[in-house]
Amino acid sequence: MSSGIRFEGVTVAYGGHVVLDSLDLTVEPGEVMALLGPSGSGKTTALRAVAGFVRPAAGRVHLGGRDVTDLPPHRRGIGMVVQSYALFPHLRVEDNVAFGLKARKAAKEEIRTRVAEALDLVGMAHHARRHPRELSGGQQQRVAIARALAIRPSVLLLDEPLSALDARLRSGMLTELARLHRELPDVSMLYVTHDQVEALTLADRIAVMDQARLQACGTPRELYRAPANAFTASFVGNANLLPVTVTGGGVRLGEAPIEVATGGATAGAEATLCVRPHLVGLGAGPNALIGTLTDLQWRGATHRLYVDVDGHRIMADLRELEDPPALGDRVTLHFAPRDATLLAAGMSAAPRPAAPLAAGAGDE
Ligand code: ADP
């Protein structure tokens, strides 16, 4: 049976400091939601609130429409995978995977079938008799995933599951997790990561966290094409963020008029213009900006240009140039009005002190 996750005003505090601030978020049944944000932004805390390992100071957690806030972890029907695998070293792979089923007193035959099925799903059936120490990191993480799936959870929580793996293995496991999601379309997944590539690759939607708060939530495409604020723009993909002023006559970068198709800023406001580096062109065109080339990086298929325009550093990612400009050259960049997003001032996630709570509230 499929079930979603709903956070309703969930607040968690340690020692009186709020580390998760009134989180409202819904993960639809069968959806993969990534919680993306820098270290310390409250992602793991949110996950642990769903698992039942941390008690909210305020708010409720719902699973499949049922309020589970007061249920102990083992009664929530959740599978969980953490960064460090956390396999039992003295147990064989099959016994590790059987662990949750045995704890639930499942029948022998059922355990056998489900363990085989879970190991099959992660391609580890042929290593069922091995001990964790006889497996690579990637294989151990597969076993940890099989163990979480063996109880057939309707919700799977993944906490930085790939961060202990090297880059090559990480990329292979990403592909496998995507396949797993296709094979288990009813399982809702909440996936904690600080890595935007993982979030963009895997997630149906991404919830961007910073400083204990949800900053934005949307499909990868929405967040990339039309970020709601400067923090989201710079955390999901690369971004040129330029301070502009909005007047009755239009948008200006310094003295230069800028044409923009979208955005929420109103006249009289200071605002930030977001332009993705791959949407900046070289040479004359709309919204032309003239500056000095300060750095040039060859990246194989592309060139990355850094151009100083009146003290603003602008990045442009261009298809490999046959005859690139030289450092110190004056160059002209441009971008189409539809490729720029105007972010209203005040929506850029400014640092906020954590709100104090009554000491001890919600502490573990
Ligand atoms: P993230 O997963 O985004 O890196 P966490 O949710 O782990 O962030 O942590 C959020 C904040 O809460 C951090 O400042 C962290 O130091 C603090 N924190 C997490 N767990 C505890 C704990 N058990 N006791 C005290 N502070 C904690």
GROMACS .gro file of N, CA and C in nm, residues 138-292:
model
  465
  138GLY      N    1   3.007  -0.005  -0.185
  138GLY     CA    2   2.886   0.001  -0.268
  138GLY      C    3   2.797  -0.121  -0.244
  139GLN      N    4   2.861  -0.238  -0.229
  139GLN     CA    5   2.783  -0.360  -0.204
  139GLN      C    6   2.719  -0.356  -0.066
  140GLN      N    7   2.794  -0.302   0.031
  140GLN     CA    8   2.735  -0.292   0.165
  140GLN      C    9   2.614  -0.199   0.165
  141GLN      N   10   2.624  -0.091   0.087
  141GLN     CA   11   2.511   0.000   0.083
  141GLN      C   12   2.391  -0.066   0.014
  142ARG      N   13   2.418  -0.150  -0.085
  142ARG     CA   14   2.307  -0.224  -0.149
  142ARG      C   15   2.238  -0.315  -0.048
  143VAL      N   16   2.318  -0.381   0.036
  143VAL     CA   17   2.260  -0.469   0.138
  143VAL      C   18   2.177  -0.386   0.237
  144ALA      N   19   2.230  -0.269   0.272
  144ALA     CA   20   2.155  -0.183   0.366
  144ALA      C   21   2.020  -0.144   0.304
  145ILE      N   22   2.020  -0.119   0.174
  145ILE     CA   23   1.894  -0.084   0.106
  145ILE      C   24   1.801  -0.205   0.105
  146ALA      N   25   1.858  -0.323   0.076
  146ALA     CA   26   1.776  -0.446   0.077
  146ALA      C   27   1.716  -0.468   0.215
  147ARG      N   28   1.794  -0.442   0.319
  147ARG     CA   29   1.744  -0.460   0.455
  147ARG      C   30   1.626  -0.366   0.482
  148ALA      N   31   1.640  -0.243   0.434
  148ALA     CA   32   1.531  -0.147   0.455
  148ALA      C   33   1.405  -0.187   0.377
  149LEU      N   34   1.427  -0.249   0.259
  149LEU     CA   35   1.311  -0.283   0.174
  149LEU      C   36   1.243  -0.413   0.214
  150ALA      N   37   1.315  -0.499   0.288
  150ALA     CA   38   1.263  -0.633   0.317
  150ALA      C   39   1.130  -0.628   0.392
  151ILE      N   40   1.111  -0.527   0.473
  151ILE     CA   41   0.985  -0.520   0.549
  151ILE      C   42   0.873  -0.461   0.462
  152ARG      N   43   0.904  -0.439   0.335
  152ARG     CA   44   0.809  -0.376   0.241
  152ARG      C   45   0.751  -0.248   0.298
  153PRO      N   46   0.837  -0.152   0.324
  153PRO     CA   47   0.788  -0.027   0.382
  153PRO      C   48   0.713   0.053   0.275
  154SER      N   49   0.617   0.133   0.319
  154SER     CA   50   0.554   0.221   0.220
  154SER      C   51   0.632   0.351   0.211
  155VAL      N   52   0.720   0.372   0.309
  155VAL     CA   53   0.803   0.493   0.309
  155VAL      C   54   0.949   0.454   0.331
  156LEU      N   55   1.036   0.503   0.244
  156LEU     CA   56   1.179   0.476   0.258
  156LEU      C   57   1.251   0.607   0.284
  157LEU      N   58   1.327   0.611   0.395
  157LEU     CA   59   1.402   0.731   0.430
  157LEU      C   60   1.549   0.706   0.399
  158LEU      N   61   1.612   0.794   0.325
  158LEU     CA   62   1.752   0.777   0.289
  158LEU      C   63   1.830   0.900   0.334
  159ASP      N   64   1.930   0.878   0.419
  159ASP     CA   65   2.006   0.990   0.473
  159ASP      C   66   2.147   0.989   0.414
  160GLU      N   67   2.172   1.072   0.316
  160GLU     CA   68   2.303   1.080   0.249
  160GLU      C   69   2.354   0.940   0.215
  161PRO      N   70   2.274   0.857   0.148
  161PRO     CA   71   2.312   0.715   0.134
  161PRO      C   72   2.436   0.695   0.048
  162LEU      N   73   2.476   0.793  -0.032
  162LEU     CA   74   2.588   0.772  -0.123
  162LEU      C   75   2.715   0.845  -0.081
  163SER      N   76   2.708   0.920   0.030
  163SER     CA   77   2.821   1.010   0.056
  163SER      C   78   2.946   0.937   0.104
  164ALA      N   79   2.934   0.809   0.145
  164ALA     CA   80   3.055   0.737   0.185
  164ALA      C   81   3.122   0.668   0.065
  165LEU      N   82   3.059   0.679  -0.053
  165LEU     CA   83   3.113   0.609  -0.171
  165LEU      C   84   3.198   0.704  -0.256
  166ASP      N   85   3.293   0.647  -0.330
  166ASP     CA   86   3.372   0.735  -0.418
  166ASP      C   87   3.289   0.776  -0.540
  167ALA      N   88   3.340   0.875  -0.613
  167ALA     CA   89   3.259   0.940  -0.716
  167ALA      C   90   3.205   0.842  -0.820
  168ARG      N   91   3.286   0.746  -0.860
  168ARG     CA   92   3.243   0.655  -0.967
  168ARG      C   93   3.129   0.565  -0.918
  169LEU      N   94   3.147   0.511  -0.796
  169LEU     CA   95   3.043   0.426  -0.738
  169LEU      C   96   2.915   0.504  -0.715
  170ARG      N   97   2.933   0.629  -0.674
  170ARG     CA   98   2.816   0.714  -0.646
  170ARG      C   99   2.729   0.727  -0.770
  171SER      N  100   2.793   0.749  -0.880
  171SER     CA  101   2.717   0.768  -1.003
  171SER      C  102   2.644   0.639  -1.043
  172GLY      N  103   2.710   0.523  -1.024
  172GLY     CA  104   2.644   0.395  -1.054
  172GLY      C  105   2.527   0.371  -0.961
  173MET      N  106   2.544   0.404  -0.833
  173MET     CA  107   2.436   0.381  -0.737
  173MET      C  108   2.318   0.474  -0.762
  174LEU      N  109   2.347   0.594  -0.813
  174LEU     CA  110   2.239   0.687  -0.847
  174LEU      C  111   2.148   0.625  -0.953
  175THR      N  112   2.211   0.566  -1.053
  175THR     CA  113   2.135   0.499  -1.159
  175THR      C  114   2.053   0.386  -1.099
  176GLU      N  115   2.113   0.312  -1.005
  176GLU     CA  116   2.040   0.200  -0.943
  176GLU      C  117   1.923   0.246  -0.859
  177LEU      N  118   1.944   0.357  -0.787
  177LEU     CA  119   1.834   0.408  -0.705
  177LEU      C  120   1.718   0.455  -0.794
  178ALA      N  121   1.754   0.513  -0.907
  178ALA     CA  122   1.649   0.556  -1.001
  178ALA      C  123   1.572   0.434  -1.053
  179ARG      N  124   1.644   0.326  -1.081
  179ARG     CA  125   1.578   0.203  -1.127
  179ARG      C  126   1.488   0.147  -1.017
  180LEU      N  127   1.540   0.148  -0.894
  180LEU     CA  128   1.463   0.097  -0.780
  180LEU      C  129   1.331   0.174  -0.767
  181HIS      N  130   1.340   0.304  -0.785
  181HIS     CA  131   1.219   0.386  -0.776
  181HIS      C  132   1.119   0.346  -0.885
  182ARG      N  133   1.170   0.314  -1.005
  182ARG     CA  134   1.079   0.271  -1.112
  182ARG      C  135   1.016   0.136  -1.079
  183GLU      N  136   1.095   0.047  -1.015
  183GLU     CA  137   1.043  -0.086  -0.983
  183GLU      C  138   0.953  -0.087  -0.861
  184LEU      N  139   0.963   0.016  -0.778
  184LEU     CA  140   0.880   0.024  -0.658
  184LEU      C  141   0.801   0.156  -0.661
  185PRO      N  142   0.711   0.169  -0.758
  185PRO     CA  143   0.645   0.299  -0.778
  185PRO      C  144   0.557   0.342  -0.662
  186ASP      N  145   0.525   0.248  -0.571
  186ASP     CA  146   0.436   0.284  -0.460
  186ASP      C  147   0.511   0.333  -0.337
  187VAL      N  148   0.643   0.316  -0.337
  187VAL     CA  149   0.720   0.353  -0.218
  187VAL      C  150   0.755   0.503  -0.223
  188SER      N  151   0.711   0.577  -0.122
  188SER     CA  152   0.749   0.719  -0.113
  188SER      C  153   0.890   0.726  -0.056
  189MET      N  154   0.970   0.815  -0.111
  189MET     CA  155   1.107   0.825  -0.061
  189MET      C  156   1.138   0.969  -0.021
  190LEU      N  157   1.201   0.980   0.095
  190LEU     CA  158   1.252   1.110   0.140
  190LEU      C  159   1.403   1.094   0.143
  191TYR      N  160   1.471   1.177   0.065
  191TYR     CA  161   1.612   1.155   0.037
  191TYR      C  162   1.692   1.278   0.080
  192VAL      N  163   1.768   1.264   0.186
  192VAL     CA  164   1.847   1.376   0.237
  192VAL      C  165   1.982   1.384   0.166
  193THR      N  166   2.016   1.499   0.113
  193THR     CA  167   2.145   1.515   0.047
  193THR      C  168   2.189   1.661   0.047
  194HIS      N  169   2.322   1.681   0.041
  194HIS     CA  170   2.371   1.819   0.022
  194HIS      C  171   2.421   1.833  -0.121
  195ASP      N  172   2.400   1.726  -0.202
  195ASP     CA  173   2.457   1.720  -0.336
  195ASP      C  174   2.348   1.747  -0.440
  196GLN      N  175   2.360   1.859  -0.509
  196GLN     CA  176   2.253   1.896  -0.603
  196GLN      C  177   2.240   1.798  -0.718
  197VAL      N  178   2.349   1.734  -0.757
  197VAL     CA  179   2.339   1.638  -0.868
  197VAL      C  180   2.250   1.521  -0.828
  198GLU      N  181   2.268   1.472  -0.705
  198GLU     CA  182   2.182   1.362  -0.658
  198GLU      C  183   2.036   1.407  -0.656
  199ALA      N  184   2.013   1.526  -0.606
  199ALA     CA  185   1.875   1.574  -0.596
  199ALA      C  186   1.814   1.593  -0.734
  200LEU      N  187   1.890   1.654  -0.826
  200LEU     CA  188   1.836   1.680  -0.960
  200LEU      C  189   1.812   1.550  -1.036
  201THR      N  190   1.899   1.451  -1.012
  201THR     CA  191   1.889   1.325  -1.086
  201THR      C  192   1.772   1.240  -1.039
  202LEU      N  193   1.754   1.235  -0.907
  202LEU     CA  194   1.663   1.135  -0.851
  202LEU      C  195   1.524   1.186  -0.819
  203ALA      N  196   1.516   1.313  -0.779
  203ALA     CA  197   1.393   1.357  -0.713
  203ALA      C  198   1.284   1.398  -0.811
  204ASP      N  199   1.160   1.366  -0.775
  204ASP     CA  200   1.045   1.422  -0.847
  204ASP      C  201   1.032   1.568  -0.808
  205ARG      N  202   1.051   1.595  -0.677
  205ARG     CA  203   1.052   1.733  -0.629
  205ARG      C  204   1.166   1.750  -0.529
  206ILE      N  205   1.211   1.873  -0.516
  206ILE     CA  206   1.319   1.904  -0.424
  206ILE      C  207   1.270   2.006  -0.323
  207ALA      N  208   1.296   1.978  -0.194
  207ALA     CA  209   1.270   2.077  -0.089
  207ALA      C  210   1.405   2.134  -0.049
  208VAL      N  211   1.424   2.264  -0.070
  208VAL     CA  212   1.552   2.327  -0.040
  208VAL      C  213   1.548   2.383   0.102
  209MET      N  214   1.645   2.340   0.183
  209MET     CA  215   1.650   2.381   0.323
  209MET      C  216   1.770   2.472   0.348
  210ASP      N  217   1.753   2.570   0.433
  210ASP     CA  218   1.866   2.649   0.481
  210ASP      C  219   1.828   2.707   0.617
  211GLN      N  220   1.922   2.701   0.710
  211GLN     CA  221   1.902   2.759   0.841
  211GLN      C  222   1.769   2.721   0.905
  212ALA      N  223   1.746   2.590   0.909
  212ALA     CA  224   1.630   2.533   0.978
  212ALA      C  225   1.497   2.554   0.906
  213ARG      N  226   1.503   2.623   0.791
  213ARG     CA  227   1.376   2.652   0.724
  213ARG      C  228   1.370   2.599   0.582
  214LEU      N  229   1.248   2.569   0.541
  214LEU     CA  230   1.223   2.534   0.402
  214LEU      C  231   1.229   2.663   0.320
  215GLN      N  232   1.319   2.668   0.221
  215GLN     CA  233   1.335   2.790   0.141
  215GLN      C  234   1.252   2.785   0.013
  216ALA      N  235   1.236   2.665  -0.041
  216ALA     CA  236   1.161   2.651  -0.166
  216ALA      C  237   1.131   2.504  -0.186
  217CYS      N  238   1.026   2.477  -0.264
  217CYS     CA  239   0.995   2.338  -0.296
  217CYS      C  240   0.935   2.336  -0.436
  218GLY      N  241   0.985   2.246  -0.519
  218GLY     CA  242   0.931   2.237  -0.653
  218GLY      C  243   0.999   2.127  -0.730
  219THR      N  244   0.959   2.109  -0.856
  219THR     CA  245   1.028   2.011  -0.940
  219THR      C  246   1.167   2.066  -0.969
  220PRO      N  247   1.262   1.977  -1.001
  220PRO     CA  248   1.396   2.025  -1.034
  220PRO      C  249   1.391   2.134  -1.140
  221ARG      N  250   1.307   2.116  -1.240
  221ARG     CA  251   1.298   2.213  -1.348
  221ARG      C  252   1.246   2.350  -1.302
  222GLU      N  253   1.143   2.344  -1.217
  222GLU     CA  254   1.089   2.471  -1.164
  222GLU      C  255   1.195   2.546  -1.085
  223LEU      N  256   1.264   2.473  -0.998
  223LEU     CA  257   1.364   2.539  -0.913
  223LEU      C  258   1.479   2.593  -0.997
  224TYR      N  259   1.510   2.522  -1.104
  224TYR     CA  260   1.622   2.564  -1.188
  224TYR      C  261   1.582   2.681  -1.277
  225ARG      N  262   1.466   2.670  -1.338
  225ARG     CA  263   1.424   2.773  -1.434
  225ARG      C  264   1.373   2.899  -1.366
  226ALA      N  265   1.302   2.882  -1.256
  226ALA     CA  266   1.243   2.999  -1.190
  226ALA      C  267   1.259   2.989  -1.039
  227PRO      N  268   1.382   3.001  -0.990
  227PRO     CA  269   1.404   2.990  -0.845
  227PRO      C  270   1.330   3.101  -0.771
  228ALA      N  271   1.284   3.068  -0.650
  228ALA     CA  272   1.205   3.165  -0.575
  228ALA      C  273   1.293   3.267  -0.504
  229ASN      N  274   1.417   3.232  -0.478
  229ASN     CA  275   1.504   3.325  -0.407
  229ASN      C  276   1.650   3.297  -0.441
  230ALA      N  277   1.737   3.387  -0.395
  230ALA     CA  278   1.879   3.379  -0.434
  230ALA      C  279   1.944   3.253  -0.378
  231PHE      N  280   1.903   3.212  -0.258
  231PHE     CA  281   1.963   3.092  -0.202
  231PHE      C  282   1.934   2.972  -0.291
  232THR      N  283   1.809   2.957  -0.330
  232THR     CA  284   1.771   2.844  -0.415
  232THR      C  285   1.842   2.851  -0.549
  233ALA      N  286   1.851   2.971  -0.605
  233ALA     CA  287   1.917   2.988  -0.735
  233ALA      C  288   2.062   2.942  -0.729
  234SER      N  289   2.130   2.972  -0.620
  234SER     CA  290   2.272   2.937  -0.615
  234SER      C  291   2.293   2.795  -0.566
  235PHE      N  292   2.194   2.737  -0.499
  235PHE     CA  293   2.213   2.600  -0.448
  235PHE      C  294   2.167   2.496  -0.548
  236VAL      N  295   2.075   2.530  -0.635
  236VAL     CA  296   2.029   2.437  -0.738
  236VAL      C  297   2.084   2.487  -0.871
  237GLY      N  298   2.199   2.436  -0.909
  237GLY     CA  299   2.264   2.481  -1.031
  237GLY      C  300   2.351   2.603  -1.004
  238ASN      N  301   2.429   2.643  -1.105
  238ASN     CA  302   2.509   2.764  -1.093
  238ASN      C  303   2.424   2.884  -1.132
  239ALA      N  304   2.456   2.999  -1.074
  239ALA     CA  305   2.377   3.117  -1.106
  239ALA      C  306   2.462   3.242  -1.104
  240ASN      N  307   2.438   3.332  -1.198
  240ASN     CA  308   2.485   3.470  -1.187
  240ASN      C  309   2.376   3.545  -1.112
  241LEU      N  310   2.412   3.605  -1.001
  241LEU     CA  311   2.314   3.681  -0.923
  241LEU      C  312   2.358   3.827  -0.923
  242LEU      N  313   2.283   3.911  -0.990
  242LEU     CA  314   2.325   4.050  -1.010
  242LEU      C  315   2.229   4.144  -0.938
  243PRO      N  316   2.283   4.238  -0.860
  243PRO     CA  317   2.196   4.333  -0.791
  243PRO      C  318   2.144   4.437  -0.891
  244VAL      N  319   2.015   4.449  -0.900
  244VAL     CA  320   1.956   4.545  -0.994
  244VAL      C  321   1.856   4.634  -0.920
  245THR      N  322   1.821   4.745  -0.984
  245THR     CA  323   1.716   4.828  -0.927
  245THR      C  324   1.597   4.826  -1.022
  246VAL      N  325   1.479   4.831  -0.963
  246VAL     CA  326   1.357   4.828  -1.043
  246VAL      C  327   1.292   4.965  -1.029
  247THR      N  328   1.275   5.034  -1.141
  247THR     CA  329   1.208   5.164  -1.137
  247THR      C  330   1.085   5.157  -1.227
  248GLY      N  331   1.008   5.264  -1.227
  248GLY     CA  332   0.890   5.268  -1.313
  248GLY      C  333   0.929   5.243  -1.458
  249GLY      N  334   1.051   5.287  -1.492
  249GLY     CA  335   1.096   5.274  -1.630
  249GLY      C  336   1.156   5.138  -1.663
  250GLY      N  337   1.169   5.051  -1.567
  250GLY     CA  338   1.224   4.919  -1.597
  250GLY      C  339   1.334   4.879  -1.500
  251VAL      N  340   1.412   4.781  -1.541
  251VAL     CA  341   1.515   4.724  -1.455
  251VAL      C  342   1.651   4.776  -1.500
  252ARG      N  343   1.737   4.811  -1.403
  252ARG     CA  344   1.871   4.858  -1.438
  252ARG      C  345   1.978   4.786  -1.359
  253LEU      N  346   2.086   4.754  -1.430
  253LEU     CA  347   2.207   4.703  -1.365
  253LEU      C  348   2.305   4.818  -1.372
  254GLY      N  349   2.329   4.887  -1.259
  254GLY     CA  350   2.402   5.012  -1.265
  254GLY      C  351   2.321   5.108  -1.350
  255GLU      N  352   2.383   5.158  -1.458
  255GLU     CA  353   2.309   5.248  -1.548
  255GLU      C  354   2.242   5.172  -1.662
  256ALA      N  355   2.288   5.048  -1.685
  256ALA     CA  356   2.243   4.975  -1.805
  256ALA      C  357   2.100   4.923  -1.789
  257PRO      N  358   2.013   4.955  -1.887
  257PRO     CA  359   1.878   4.900  -1.882
  257PRO      C  360   1.879   4.750  -1.915
  258ILE      N  361   1.797   4.675  -1.845
  258ILE     CA  362   1.790   4.530  -1.864
  258ILE      C  363   1.646   4.493  -1.894
  259GLU      N  364   1.628   4.409  -1.993
  259GLU     CA  365   1.493   4.363  -2.026
  259GLU      C  366   1.472   4.225  -1.967
  260VAL      N  367   1.363   4.210  -1.894
  260VAL     CA  368   1.336   4.084  -1.825
  260VAL      C  369   1.192   4.043  -1.852
  261ALA      N  370   1.171   3.913  -1.876
  261ALA     CA  371   1.035   3.869  -1.908
  261ALA      C  372   0.956   3.831  -1.783
  262THR      N  373   1.025   3.782  -1.679
  262THR     CA  374   0.951   3.730  -1.564
  262THR      C  375   1.005   3.789  -1.434
  263GLY      N  376   0.927   3.775  -1.329
  263GLY     CA  377   0.978   3.814  -1.198
  263GLY      C  378   0.875   3.881  -1.112
  264GLY      N  379   0.903   3.883  -0.980
  264GLY     CA  380   0.804   3.933  -0.887
  264GLY      C  381   0.838   4.068  -0.825
  265ALA      N  382   0.948   4.133  -0.869
  265ALA     CA  383   0.986   4.259  -0.805
  265ALA      C  384   0.897   4.374  -0.851
  266THR      N  385   0.875   4.468  -0.759
  266THR     CA  386   0.792   4.583  -0.795
  266THR      C  387   0.878   4.709  -0.800
  267ALA      N  388   0.824   4.811  -0.862
  267ALA     CA  389   0.900   4.936  -0.881
  267ALA      C  390   0.948   4.991  -0.747
  268GLY      N  391   1.066   5.051  -0.751
  268GLY     CA  392   1.121   5.110  -0.630
  268GLY      C  393   1.204   5.012  -0.550
  269ALA      N  394   1.204   4.888  -0.592
  269ALA     CA  395   1.270   4.785  -0.512
  269ALA      C  396   1.412   4.757  -0.559
  270GLU      N  397   1.495   4.718  -0.465
  270GLU     CA  398   1.622   4.656  -0.497
  270GLU      C  399   1.587   4.510  -0.527
  271ALA      N  400   1.650   4.453  -0.626
  271ALA     CA  401   1.618   4.313  -0.657
  271ALA      C  402   1.743   4.243  -0.706
  272THR      N  403   1.731   4.114  -0.724
  272THR     CA  404   1.843   4.035  -0.773
  272THR      C  405   1.802   3.970  -0.904
  273LEU      N  406   1.890   3.981  -1.002
  273LEU     CA  407   1.862   3.918  -1.130
  273LEU      C  408   1.939   3.788  -1.138
  274CYS      N  409   1.870   3.681  -1.174
  274CYS     CA  410   1.935   3.550  -1.184
  274CYS      C  411   1.945   3.509  -1.331
  275VAL      N  412   2.065   3.484  -1.376
  275VAL     CA  413   2.085   3.435  -1.514
  275VAL      C  414   2.178   3.314  -1.505
  276ARG      N  415   2.134   3.202  -1.559
  276ARG     CA  416   2.216   3.081  -1.557
  276ARG      C  417   2.334   3.097  -1.653
  277PRO      N  418   2.454   3.051  -1.613
  277PRO     CA  419   2.573   3.072  -1.696
  277PRO      C  420   2.562   3.013  -1.837
  278HIS      N  421   2.488   2.903  -1.853
  278HIS     CA  422   2.482   2.844  -1.988
  278HIS      C  423   2.385   2.920  -2.079
  279LEU      N  424   2.312   3.016  -2.021
  279LEU     CA  425   2.220   3.096  -2.102
  279LEU      C  426   2.279   3.232  -2.137
  280VAL      N  427   2.405   3.252  -2.101
  280VAL     CA  428   2.474   3.376  -2.138
  280VAL      C  429   2.549   3.351  -2.268
  281GLY      N  430   2.534   3.442  -2.365
  281GLY     CA  431   2.601   3.427  -2.495
  281GLY      C  432   2.716   3.526  -2.509
  282LEU      N  433   2.804   3.498  -2.602
  282LEU     CA  434   2.919   3.585  -2.628
  282LEU      C  435   2.889   3.666  -2.754
  283GLY      N  436   2.919   3.798  -2.747
  283GLY     CA  437   2.895   3.883  -2.863
  283GLY      C  438   2.772   3.969  -2.843
  284ALA      N  439   2.739   4.047  -2.944
  284ALA     CA  440   2.627   4.140  -2.933
  284ALA      C  441   2.495   4.065  -2.929
  285GLY      N  442   2.396   4.124  -2.862
  285GLY     CA  443   2.264   4.062  -2.853
  285GLY      C  444   2.182   4.140  -2.752
  286PRO      N  445   2.063   4.089  -2.717
  286PRO     CA  446   1.980   4.158  -2.618
  286PRO      C  447   2.051   4.160  -2.483
  287ASN      N  448   2.024   4.262  -2.402
  287ASN     CA  449   2.087   4.277  -2.270
  287ASN      C  450   2.239   4.263  -2.279
  288ALA      N  451   2.298   4.338  -2.370
  288ALA     CA  452   2.443   4.330  -2.388
  288ALA      C  453   2.515   4.393  -2.270
  289LEU      N  454   2.618   4.327  -2.223
  289LEU     CA  455   2.700   4.377  -2.112
  289LEU      C  456   2.846   4.370  -2.157
  290ILE      N  457   2.916   4.481  -2.138
  290ILE     CA  458   3.056   4.483  -2.181
  290ILE      C  459   3.146   4.480  -2.058
  291GLY      N  460   3.247   4.394  -2.063
  291GLY     CA  461   3.337   4.382  -1.947
  291GLY      C  462   3.471   4.326  -1.988
  292THR      N  463   3.552   4.295  -1.886
  292THR     CA  464   3.688   4.247  -1.908
  292THR      C  465   3.698   4.100  -1.871
   0.00000   0.00000   0.00000
